[in-house]
């Protein structure tokens, strides 16, 4: 049995997801998928900030969820975790 724990509100920070996207095609695809679904540049905001905009009410939860899904997909599809 495996368990995954993901961060919650307050863990967002400018730069999040950048290194993961560079290392994982699956993660990049996830970030692009969410940007397309939302019709906005959430991943650009996650990577580049500004941090005060990333902390606005409408941004932290989608950013944290997107990052968590990207990590999960990268681990389960590329990282050998079942």
mmCIF file with all atom_site columns, C-alpha atoms in Angstrom:
data_model
loop_
_atom_site.group_PDB
_atom_site.id
_atom_site.type_symbol
_atom_site.label_atom_id
_atom_site.label_alt_id
_atom_site.label_comp_id
_atom_site.label_asym_id
_atom_site.label_entity_id
_atom_site.label_seq_id
_atom_site.pdbx_PDB_ins_code
_atom_site.Cartn_x
_atom_site.Cartn_y
_atom_site.Cartn_z
_atom_site.occupancy
_atom_site.B_iso_or_equiv
_atom_site.pdbx_formal_charge
_atom_site.auth_seq_id
_atom_site.auth_comp_id
_atom_site.auth_asym_id
_atom_site.auth_atom_id
_atom_site.pdbx_PDB_model_num
ATOM 1  C CA . UNK A 1 1  ? 0.000  0.000  0.000   1.00 0.00 ? 1  UNK A CA 1
ATOM 2  C CA . UNK A 1 2  ? 1.252  3.457  -0.881  1.00 0.00 ? 2  UNK A CA 1
ATOM 3  C CA . UNK A 1 3  ? 0.076  6.799  0.390   1.00 0.00 ? 3  UNK A CA 1
ATOM 4  C CA . UNK A 1 4  ? 0.712  10.197 -1.117  1.00 0.00 ? 4  UNK A CA 1
ATOM 5  C CA . UNK A 1 5  ? 0.499  13.351 0.971   1.00 0.00 ? 5  UNK A CA 1
ATOM 6  C CA . UNK A 1 6  ? 0.073  16.657 -0.787  1.00 0.00 ? 6  UNK A CA 1
ATOM 7  C CA . UNK A 1 7  ? 0.503  20.190 0.547   1.00 0.00 ? 7  UNK A CA 1
ATOM 8  C CA . UNK A 1 8  ? -2.321 22.557 1.316   1.00 0.00 ? 8  UNK A CA 1
ATOM 9  C CA . UNK A 1 9  ? -3.076 26.264 1.220   1.00 0.00 ? 9  UNK A CA 1
ATOM 10 C CA . UNK A 1 10 ? -0.080 28.418 2.019   1.00 0.00 ? 10 UNK A CA 1
ATOM 11 C CA . UNK A 1 11 ? 2.482  26.181 0.348   1.00 0.00 ? 11 UNK A CA 1
ATOM 12 C CA . UNK A 1 12 ? 2.368  28.045 -2.964  1.00 0.00 ? 12 UNK A CA 1
ATOM 13 C CA . UNK A 1 13 ? 5.442  30.034 -3.952  1.00 0.00 ? 13 UNK A CA 1
ATOM 14 C CA . UNK A 1 14 ? 6.690  31.693 -7.110  1.00 0.00 ? 14 UNK A CA 1
ATOM 15 C CA . UNK A 1 15 ? 8.891  29.224 -8.959  1.00 0.00 ? 15 UNK A CA 1
ATOM 16 C CA . UNK A 1 16 ? 6.771  26.196 -8.111  1.00 0.00 ? 16 UNK A CA 1
ATOM 17 C CA . UNK A 1 17 ? 6.748  23.530 -10.772 1.00 0.00 ? 17 UNK A CA 1
ATOM 18 C CA . UNK A 1 18 ? 9.566  24.970 -12.855 1.00 0.00 ? 18 UNK A CA 1
ATOM 19 C CA . UNK A 1 19 ? 12.174 22.314 -12.089 1.00 0.00 ? 19 UNK A CA 1
ATOM 20 C CA . UNK A 1 20 ? 9.572  19.561 -12.307 1.00 0.00 ? 20 UNK A CA 1
ATOM 21 C CA . UNK A 1 21 ? 8.474  20.727 -15.768 1.00 0.00 ? 21 UNK A CA 1
ATOM 22 C CA . UNK A 1 22 ? 12.082 20.759 -16.940 1.00 0.00 ? 22 UNK A CA 1
ATOM 23 C CA . UNK A 1 23 ? 12.613 17.215 -15.691 1.00 0.00 ? 23 UNK A CA 1
ATOM 24 C CA . UNK A 1 24 ? 9.328  15.602 -16.732 1.00 0.00 ? 24 UNK A CA 1
ATOM 25 C CA . UNK A 1 25 ? 7.392  15.630 -20.001 1.00 0.00 ? 25 UNK A CA 1
ATOM 26 C CA . UNK A 1 26 ? 4.334  14.290 -18.146 1.00 0.00 ? 26 UNK A CA 1
ATOM 27 C CA . UNK A 1 27 ? 4.486  17.208 -15.710 1.00 0.00 ? 27 UNK A CA 1
ATOM 28 C CA . UNK A 1 28 ? 4.814  19.734 -18.566 1.00 0.00 ? 28 UNK A CA 1
ATOM 29 C CA . UNK A 1 29 ? 1.812  18.163 -20.256 1.00 0.00 ? 29 UNK A CA 1
ATOM 30 C CA . UNK A 1 30 ? -0.165 18.441 -17.014 1.00 0.00 ? 30 UNK A CA 1
ATOM 31 C CA . UNK A 1 31 ? 0.647  22.126 -16.611 1.00 0.00 ? 31 UNK A CA 1
ATOM 32 C CA . UNK A 1 32 ? -0.341 22.769 -20.242 1.00 0.00 ? 32 UNK A CA 1
ATOM 33 C CA . UNK A 1 33 ? -3.558 20.758 -19.820 1.00 0.00 ? 33 UNK A CA 1
ATOM 34 C CA . UNK A 1 34 ? -4.637 22.841 -16.830 1.00 0.00 ? 34 UNK A CA 1
ATOM 35 C CA . UNK A 1 35 ? -3.733 26.129 -18.528 1.00 0.00 ? 35 UNK A CA 1
ATOM 36 C CA . UNK A 1 36 ? -5.869 25.126 -21.497 1.00 0.00 ? 36 UNK A CA 1
ATOM 37 C CA . UNK A 1 37 ? -8.784 24.007 -19.318 1.00 0.00 ? 37 UNK A CA 1
ATOM 38 C CA . UNK A 1 38 ? -8.719 27.221 -17.273 1.00 0.00 ? 38 UNK A CA 1
ATOM 39 C CA . UNK A 1 39 ? -8.061 29.480 -20.236 1.00 0.00 ? 39 UNK A CA 1
ATOM 40 C CA . UNK A 1 40 ? -5.340 31.344 -18.389 1.00 0.00 ? 40 UNK A CA 1
ATOM 41 C CA . UNK A 1 41 ? -1.592 31.230 -17.800 1.00 0.00 ? 41 UNK A CA 1
ATOM 42 C CA . UNK A 1 42 ? -1.618 29.640 -14.356 1.00 0.00 ? 42 UNK A CA 1
ATOM 43 C CA . UNK A 1 43 ? 1.681  27.866 -14.916 1.00 0.00 ? 43 UNK A CA 1
ATOM 44 C CA . UNK A 1 44 ? 3.396  31.109 -15.943 1.00 0.00 ? 44 UNK A CA 1
ATOM 45 C CA . UNK A 1 45 ? 2.120  32.641 -12.690 1.00 0.00 ? 45 UNK A CA 1
ATOM 46 C CA . UNK A 1 46 ? 3.351  29.624 -10.739 1.00 0.00 ? 46 UNK A CA 1
ATOM 47 C CA . UNK A 1 47 ? 6.827  29.803 -12.295 1.00 0.00 ? 47 UNK A CA 1
ATOM 48 C CA . UNK A 1 48 ? 7.346  33.549 -12.541 1.00 0.00 ? 48 UNK A CA 1
ATOM 49 C CA . UNK A 1 49 ? 5.008  35.174 -10.054 1.00 0.00 ? 49 UNK A CA 1
ATOM 50 C CA . UNK A 1 50 ? 4.553  37.782 -8.888  1.00 0.00 ? 50 UNK A CA 1
ATOM 51 C CA . UNK A 1 51 ? 4.086  36.032 -5.592  1.00 0.00 ? 51 UNK A CA 1
ATOM 52 C CA . UNK A 1 52 ? 1.468  38.514 -4.359  1.00 0.00 ? 52 UNK A CA 1
ATOM 53 C CA . UNK A 1 53 ? -0.702 37.623 -7.379  1.00 0.00 ? 53 UNK A CA 1
ATOM 54 C CA . UNK A 1 54 ? -0.130 33.906 -6.794  1.00 0.00 ? 54 UNK A CA 1
ATOM 55 C CA . UNK A 1 55 ? -1.471 34.378 -3.254  1.00 0.00 ? 55 UNK A CA 1
ATOM 56 C CA . UNK A 1 56 ? -4.733 36.001 -4.399  1.00 0.00 ? 56 UNK A CA 1
ATOM 57 C CA . UNK A 1 57 ? -7.775 33.968 -3.354  1.00 0.00 ? 57 UNK A CA 1
ATOM 58 C CA . UNK A 1 58 ? -8.479 32.492 -6.787  1.00 0.00 ? 58 UNK A CA 1
ATOM 59 C CA . UNK A 1 59 ? -4.938 31.222 -7.460  1.00 0.00 ? 59 UNK A CA 1
ATOM 60 C CA . UNK A 1 60 ? -3.477 29.123 -4.609  1.00 0.00 ? 60 UNK A CA 1
ATOM 61 C CA . UNK A 1 61 ? -5.840 26.143 -4.747  1.00 0.00 ? 61 UNK A CA 1
ATOM 62 C CA . UNK A 1 62 ? -5.632 25.641 -8.535  1.00 0.00 ? 62 UNK A CA 1
ATOM 63 C CA . UNK A 1 63 ? -1.840 26.115 -8.406  1.00 0.00 ? 63 UNK A CA 1
ATOM 64 C CA . UNK A 1 64 ? -1.331 23.646 -5.557  1.00 0.00 ? 64 UNK A CA 1
ATOM 65 C CA . UNK A 1 65 ? -3.725 21.116 -7.100  1.00 0.00 ? 65 UNK A CA 1
ATOM 66 C CA . UNK A 1 66 ? -2.030 21.378 -10.496 1.00 0.00 ? 66 UNK A CA 1
ATOM 67 C CA . UNK A 1 67 ? 1.422  20.953 -8.987  1.00 0.00 ? 67 UNK A CA 1
ATOM 68 C CA . UNK A 1 68 ? 0.249  17.963 -6.932  1.00 0.00 ? 68 UNK A CA 1
ATOM 69 C CA . UNK A 1 69 ? -1.294 16.240 -9.952  1.00 0.00 ? 69 UNK A CA 1
ATOM 70 C CA . UNK A 1 70 ? 1.866  16.899 -11.990 1.00 0.00 ? 70 UNK A CA 1
ATOM 71 C CA . UNK A 1 71 ? 4.011  15.340 -9.249  1.00 0.00 ? 71 UNK A CA 1
ATOM 72 C CA . UNK A 1 72 ? 1.685  12.347 -8.941  1.00 0.00 ? 72 UNK A CA 1
ATOM 73 C CA . UNK A 1 73 ? 1.612  11.747 -12.692 1.00 0.00 ? 73 UNK A CA 1
ATOM 74 C CA . UNK A 1 74 ? 5.377  12.113 -13.024 1.00 0.00 ? 74 UNK A CA 1
ATOM 75 C CA . UNK A 1 75 ? 5.944  9.617  -10.196 1.00 0.00 ? 75 UNK A CA 1
ATOM 76 C CA . UNK A 1 76 ? 3.409  7.072  -11.389 1.00 0.00 ? 76 UNK A CA 1
ATOM 77 C CA . UNK A 1 77 ? 4.070  7.303  -15.126 1.00 0.00 ? 77 UNK A CA 1
ATOM 78 C CA . UNK A 1 78 ? 7.787  8.027  -15.260 1.00 0.00 ? 78 UNK A CA 1
ATOM 79 C CA . UNK A 1 79 ? 9.115  7.311  -11.803 1.00 0.00 ? 79 UNK A CA 1
ATOM 80 C CA . UNK A 1 80 ? 8.294  3.653  -11.477 1.00 0.00 ? 80 UNK A CA 1
ATOM 81 C CA . UNK A 1 81 ? 5.872  4.126  -8.581  1.00 0.00 ? 81 UNK A CA 1
ATOM 82 C CA . UNK A 1 82 ? 2.781  1.939  -8.825  1.00 0.00 ? 82 UNK A CA 1
#
